């Protein structure tokens, strides 16, 4: 097929992507329409979905604005600020397949850890007095938790829970996730004394667990230190957090994330990113610690639903309010060397492909300009993370053979897929 024909074929499937960008991607993939299509589907959603579903999306998104890839759209509880073109119902499309699946509730440490081995669960983790005073402190800071603001399909959206980002020490110039959210600045705070005390106890627990696991070269090799804490404020049972996996941009591949719940008991849900996965419901009570071990963000999605029964128990002082703190370790060189978008120069977001077995596991950089400012841009690079720990590393490539890839040990489907000529690809 001639290049022009290839471009026409791609354009008919992805009318929202400009021809110049398609050409750039086609070159990146050595002229392979199949591989370019895989990558685009990763961003924009599959194109062979059933007509009914297609029609549903079409009706909701004008063709020019359909870039809001379904994945991203579903990843935040979105309340459209200005226009009503982006319906909240969109979320239900993305999860409908999984919702039809069996959902199982895991009530205790043994059930949680044996069913989802990527998780560790510790009820009543902090000393009671510390958990209570941390809860009181955060309740009193409610005004400092802000809506996350971002764009989907050109519309300004607000999350329907509030967030704050706490930094260990001074607030850095370079914000969490490279200022992914429009209001990253106003969400920034320094660790309080209580958060720092909790951090030390959580770090000890985390390092004890990590010492029992095999470290992958992409993981943090040193002791795990929480330098960053993302707080989520769920004022009532109506506040929720939709299906997502946590962004890897500043915390890197295979991160450990430690999640502490304070206040009301709500359901936390988790399911595999791909395949016919059951949904697991995990009630997280006050002062429980959930460790999401390396690989959890790569292989699973999680959410805190606002279903009527998501509130399991009120808290004597916080009532329906639940505050969640997720402690993370940012990787300085990764953050400093995030590439700029080759098209619009915005900062990019680090993600991992998972939808198709043949491309699953590749890390890639995606322009986040559209999400932050509303100006849509499909800028893309593969991620080459081999020099991630070096101060001035080039962490991107157009060559899939140089791209960093991680596959779960039990992902036989992807390990045996051939479309990407696996024997040529560095794992
Ligand atoms: O509130 C929770 O339990 C989960 C929070 C979360 O997923 C996040 O901050 O990314
Ligand atoms: Fe999360």
XYZ file of C-alpha atoms and ligand atoms in Angstrom:
438
model
C 0.000 0.000 0.000
C 1.206 3.479 -0.842
C 1.694 5.919 2.016
C -1.212 8.043 0.811
C -3.515 5.007 0.840
C -2.340 4.064 4.297
C -3.065 7.580 5.506
C -6.534 7.482 3.967
C -7.230 4.157 5.661
C -6.142 5.554 9.008
C -7.979 8.809 8.513
C -11.251 7.033 7.807
C -10.935 5.256 11.156
C -9.610 8.226 13.108
C -11.173 11.304 11.496
C -10.344 13.381 14.585
C -6.580 13.019 14.046
C -4.869 15.340 11.565
C -3.128 13.832 8.519
C 0.238 15.329 9.489
C 0.041 13.621 12.873
C -1.022 10.340 11.258
C 1.969 10.563 8.947
C 4.277 11.171 11.874
C 2.886 8.153 13.699
C 3.026 6.000 10.587
C 6.724 6.812 10.245
C 7.254 6.084 13.939
C 5.755 2.634 13.376
C 7.905 1.922 10.347
C 4.970 2.279 7.926
C 2.831 -0.339 9.663
C -0.849 0.608 9.534
C -1.640 -2.161 12.006
C 0.767 -0.889 14.641
C -0.268 2.739 14.116
C -3.874 1.645 14.527
C -3.051 -0.196 17.745
C -1.438 2.873 19.190
C -4.276 5.146 18.136
C -6.831 2.766 19.579
C -4.882 2.871 22.798
C -5.453 6.635 22.861
C -8.822 7.050 21.234
C -10.542 3.779 22.026
C -11.183 0.744 19.832
C -12.812 1.254 16.449
C -14.344 -2.140 16.074
C -16.798 -1.728 18.910
C -20.397 -2.616 18.289
C -22.439 -0.193 16.241
C -24.806 0.568 19.072
C -22.018 1.685 21.345
C -20.428 3.615 18.489
C -23.665 5.415 17.915
C -23.882 6.208 21.597
C -20.473 7.880 21.589
C -21.147 9.640 18.313
C -24.335 11.156 19.649
C -22.581 12.416 22.712
C -19.410 13.744 21.135
C -19.381 15.862 18.023
C -16.811 14.259 15.691
C -14.295 17.062 16.132
C -14.352 16.745 19.889
C -14.209 13.002 20.227
C -10.577 13.029 21.285
C -11.788 12.688 24.883
C -10.642 9.143 24.803
C -13.112 7.036 26.625
C -10.395 5.955 28.987
C -9.580 9.466 30.083
C -13.188 10.458 30.148
C -14.015 7.706 32.548
C -11.048 8.362 34.753
C -12.420 11.318 36.633
C -15.753 12.195 38.125
C -16.507 15.007 35.803
C -18.918 17.829 36.367
C -18.942 19.983 33.261
C -18.525 23.572 34.231
C -19.488 25.433 31.097
C -21.165 23.403 28.400
C -23.353 20.404 28.947
C -22.043 18.572 25.906
C -20.106 16.025 27.952
C -22.606 13.910 29.818
C -21.639 12.369 33.129
C -23.427 9.255 31.895
C -20.416 8.664 29.643
C -18.766 6.973 32.572
C -21.324 4.226 32.559
C -20.388 3.321 28.991
C -16.790 2.618 29.906
C -17.513 0.462 32.898
C -20.598 -1.251 31.579
C -18.698 -4.339 30.432
C -17.088 -4.743 33.790
C -20.244 -3.881 35.704
C -21.937 -6.813 34.066
C -19.282 -8.987 35.648
C -19.504 -10.642 38.972
C -18.639 -8.437 41.888
C -17.286 -9.916 45.072
C -16.766 -8.236 48.405
C -13.538 -8.904 50.241
C -13.934 -8.233 53.922
C -10.664 -8.986 55.620
C -6.900 -9.135 55.216
C -6.847 -12.796 54.286
C -9.563 -12.479 51.631
C -8.092 -9.294 50.140
C -4.489 -10.447 49.915
C -5.224 -13.935 48.660
C -7.659 -12.709 45.994
C -5.633 -9.720 44.784
C -1.990 -10.493 45.591
C -0.940 -6.981 44.518
C -2.648 -5.609 47.644
C -1.754 -5.586 51.341
C -4.305 -4.569 53.928
C -3.808 -3.348 57.507
C -6.902 -2.487 59.566
C -6.327 -0.100 62.505
C -2.894 0.776 61.211
C -1.919 3.975 63.041
C -2.146 4.413 66.799
C -5.789 5.454 67.403
C -4.840 8.853 68.781
C -2.763 9.695 65.697
C -5.493 8.551 63.290
C -8.069 10.619 65.176
C -5.979 13.755 65.317
C -5.043 13.407 61.631
C -8.732 13.071 60.797
C -9.635 16.144 62.887
C -6.842 18.151 61.337
C -7.880 17.280 57.786
C -11.573 17.895 58.505
C -10.613 21.377 59.661
C -8.721 21.935 56.413
C -11.694 21.239 54.181
C -11.419 24.606 52.432
C -7.898 23.733 51.338
C -9.069 20.727 49.356
C -9.998 21.882 45.850
C -11.902 20.528 42.879
C -9.549 19.082 40.288
C -10.012 21.063 37.097
C -9.270 19.661 33.669
C -10.712 19.496 30.171
C -12.459 16.719 28.342
C -13.456 17.227 24.717
C -12.783 20.933 25.139
C -15.131 21.274 28.104
C -13.893 22.441 31.474
C -14.640 19.763 34.050
C -14.486 19.691 37.838
C -14.038 16.576 39.900
C -16.884 15.945 42.309
C -14.583 15.280 45.215
C -11.881 17.651 46.426
C -8.141 17.088 46.478
C -4.990 18.468 48.020
C -1.408 17.542 47.279
C 1.011 17.573 50.214
C 4.770 17.710 49.711
C 7.389 16.594 52.201
C 9.169 19.880 52.908
C 8.820 22.971 50.768
C 6.378 23.025 47.905
C 8.431 22.421 44.780
C 8.304 24.588 41.685
C 7.616 21.483 39.637
C 4.155 20.354 40.726
C 2.749 16.882 41.117
C 2.294 15.235 37.734
C 3.876 18.269 36.093
C 0.856 20.430 36.720
C -1.525 17.958 35.159
C -4.499 19.752 36.661
C -5.286 23.336 35.785
C -5.274 24.262 39.463
C -2.250 22.216 40.606
C -0.864 25.294 42.347
C -3.828 25.906 44.624
C -3.929 22.217 45.577
C -0.345 22.321 46.912
C 0.497 22.199 50.645
C 3.400 21.093 52.822
C 3.256 17.949 55.014
C 1.873 18.698 58.463
C 3.422 17.194 61.610
C 0.711 14.512 61.746
C 1.195 13.550 58.105
C 4.923 13.291 58.675
C 4.457 11.019 61.710
C 2.068 8.814 59.717
C 4.540 8.813 56.831
C 7.315 7.300 58.992
C 5.075 4.475 60.189
C 3.772 3.802 56.673
C 7.289 3.834 55.212
C 8.428 1.216 57.732
C 5.502 -1.016 56.830
C 6.030 -0.484 53.093
C 9.752 -1.270 53.234
C 9.105 -4.369 55.311
C 6.744 -5.645 52.611
C 9.024 -4.652 49.726
C 11.875 -6.561 51.359
C 9.863 -9.753 50.891
C 9.245 -9.185 47.159
C 11.498 -9.436 44.117
C 12.466 -5.949 42.894
C 12.071 -5.302 39.198
C 14.802 -3.049 37.673
C 12.149 -0.440 36.808
C 11.127 -0.095 40.454
C 12.677 2.281 42.967
C 15.834 0.476 44.058
C 16.495 2.419 47.254
C 14.397 2.427 50.422
C 10.874 3.602 49.681
C 10.259 7.151 50.921
C 6.954 9.006 50.696
C 7.740 12.444 49.315
C 4.281 13.231 48.137
C 0.775 12.695 49.452
C -2.404 13.127 47.436
C -5.420 13.713 49.677
C -9.013 13.139 48.547
C -11.937 14.630 50.437
C -15.283 12.847 50.029
C -17.625 15.139 51.914
C -20.705 12.936 51.476
C -21.621 9.599 49.980
C -22.417 11.442 46.739
C -18.755 12.295 46.218
C -16.930 9.662 44.234
C -13.826 8.890 42.241
C -14.268 7.040 38.954
C -12.338 4.131 37.492
C -8.704 5.005 36.888
C -5.179 3.878 37.449
C -2.842 6.404 39.010
C -0.715 8.512 36.702
C 2.892 7.446 36.497
C 4.423 10.712 35.304
C 6.191 11.667 38.520
C 6.141 8.375 40.426
C 7.386 6.254 37.552
C 6.702 2.704 36.436
C 5.811 0.010 38.971
C 5.136 2.443 41.815
C 4.116 1.525 45.339
C 1.152 3.594 46.557
C 0.067 3.538 50.185
C -3.530 4.530 50.819
C -4.760 5.528 54.287
C -8.488 5.936 54.955
C -9.817 8.298 57.614
C -13.471 8.868 58.614
C -16.414 7.057 57.051
C -16.087 3.541 55.640
C -16.622 3.535 51.869
C -16.250 0.829 49.247
C -13.044 0.810 47.222
C -13.380 -1.172 43.967
C -10.678 -2.772 41.943
C -10.618 -4.801 38.721
C -8.110 -5.784 36.042
C -7.425 -3.261 33.283
C -8.218 -5.786 30.579
C -10.083 -9.012 29.969
C -13.167 -10.269 31.713
C -12.242 -9.354 35.232
C -14.450 -9.642 38.274
C -14.872 -6.479 40.307
C -13.725 -6.641 43.888
C -15.362 -4.466 46.528
C -13.193 -3.676 49.504
C -14.759 -1.748 52.380
C -12.047 0.540 53.766
C -12.707 1.523 57.384
C -11.278 4.435 59.358
C -7.544 4.034 59.968
C -7.073 1.219 57.462
C -3.993 1.138 55.261
C -4.087 -0.414 51.808
C -0.797 -0.929 49.984
C -1.019 -1.071 46.192
C 2.191 -2.892 45.355
C 4.273 -2.369 42.171
C 2.242 -3.535 39.190
C -1.139 -2.562 40.648
C -1.385 0.646 38.594
C -0.201 -1.201 35.482
C -2.597 -4.125 35.772
C -5.638 -2.779 37.632
C -8.074 0.102 37.777
C -9.708 1.276 40.963
C -12.477 3.626 42.027
C -14.575 4.816 44.958
C -18.170 4.620 43.677
C -21.018 6.789 44.850
C -23.533 3.965 44.791
C -26.194 4.052 47.485
C -24.504 1.208 49.305
C -20.974 2.540 48.941
C -21.224 4.102 52.387
C -20.728 1.172 54.688
C -20.438 2.979 58.002
C -20.506 6.552 59.218
C -17.766 7.753 61.511
C -18.725 9.109 64.963
C -17.093 12.503 64.291
C -16.706 12.676 60.505
C -20.188 11.283 59.846
C -20.426 10.590 56.048
C -17.117 12.273 55.300
C -14.184 10.158 54.221
C -10.679 11.485 53.664
C -8.136 9.369 51.906
C -4.394 10.016 51.851
C -2.270 8.291 49.222
C 1.456 8.402 49.902
C 3.751 8.209 46.910
C 7.423 8.523 46.112
C 8.245 10.911 43.302
C 11.257 10.134 41.137
C 13.111 13.403 40.677
C 14.952 12.670 37.454
C 11.868 11.303 35.809
C 9.952 14.437 36.714
C 12.760 16.735 35.545
C 13.172 14.928 32.245
C 9.549 14.618 31.189
C 9.582 15.293 27.447
C 7.722 18.173 25.851
C 5.110 17.340 23.284
C 6.644 17.201 19.804
C 3.584 18.993 18.441
C 2.492 21.642 20.960
C 5.372 21.634 23.511
C 3.123 20.946 26.535
C 4.346 18.571 29.241
C 3.479 14.933 28.617
C 1.939 12.212 30.761
C 3.527 8.792 31.284
C 1.167 5.877 30.739
C 1.237 2.204 29.831
C -0.566 0.445 27.025
C -2.781 -2.424 28.086
C -5.717 -2.847 25.749
C -4.276 -5.133 23.059
C -2.034 -8.076 23.988
C 0.437 -7.258 21.190
C 1.111 -3.734 22.433
C 0.384 -4.264 26.104
C 3.095 -3.242 28.480
C 4.763 -0.484 26.476
C 5.139 2.733 28.396
C 4.438 5.857 26.412
C 4.217 9.620 26.721
C 1.032 11.342 25.741
C 0.536 15.071 25.400
C -1.498 16.367 28.296
C -2.130 19.803 26.757
C -5.737 18.982 25.938
C -6.525 17.803 29.428
C -5.059 20.853 31.109
C -5.887 23.675 28.727
C -8.581 22.264 26.471
C -6.398 22.461 23.360
C -6.508 18.903 22.095
C -3.280 17.402 20.895
C -2.386 13.763 20.165
C 1.401 14.212 20.659
C 2.967 10.816 21.360
C 6.336 9.168 22.056
C 7.249 5.755 23.309
C 8.966 5.920 26.696
C 12.517 4.702 27.036
C 13.038 4.552 30.790
C 16.400 2.809 30.842
C 18.171 6.009 32.022
C 15.384 7.072 34.345
C 17.752 7.466 37.307
C 20.159 9.750 35.443
C 19.984 13.531 35.810
C 19.721 14.497 32.145
C 18.314 11.466 30.436
C 16.371 11.338 27.206
C 13.326 9.318 28.185
C 11.509 9.126 24.899
C 11.883 7.439 21.558
C 10.010 6.972 18.324
C 11.396 3.494 17.924
C 9.342 0.728 19.481
C 12.491 -1.407 19.731
C 13.890 1.128 22.204
C 10.655 1.384 24.174
C 10.427 0.180 27.752
C 7.959 -2.589 28.343
C 6.695 -4.419 31.406
C 4.366 -7.395 31.388
C 2.945 -9.177 34.374
C 4.393 -12.637 34.869
C 0.996 -14.249 34.453
C 0.064 -12.261 31.333
C 0.550 -15.201 28.975
C -1.771 -13.655 26.413
C 0.533 -10.661 25.895
C 3.715 -12.684 26.291
C 2.725 -14.903 23.404
C 1.213 -12.209 21.156
C 3.203 -11.658 17.982
C 1.949 -8.581 16.138
C 4.724 -6.402 17.494
C 7.431 -8.948 16.560
C 8.175 -9.665 20.166
C 11.534 -11.234 19.457
C 12.757 -7.823 18.292
C 11.414 -5.907 21.222
C 13.403 -5.159 24.319
C 11.367 -6.079 27.391
O -9.893 7.197 48.018
C -9.356 6.141 47.722
O -9.438 5.131 48.409
C -8.574 6.042 46.444
C -7.869 7.307 46.063
C -7.245 7.214 44.734
O -7.481 6.303 44.003
C -6.294 8.233 44.258
O -6.001 9.204 44.965
O -5.790 8.085 43.136
Fe -6.044 6.197 42.464
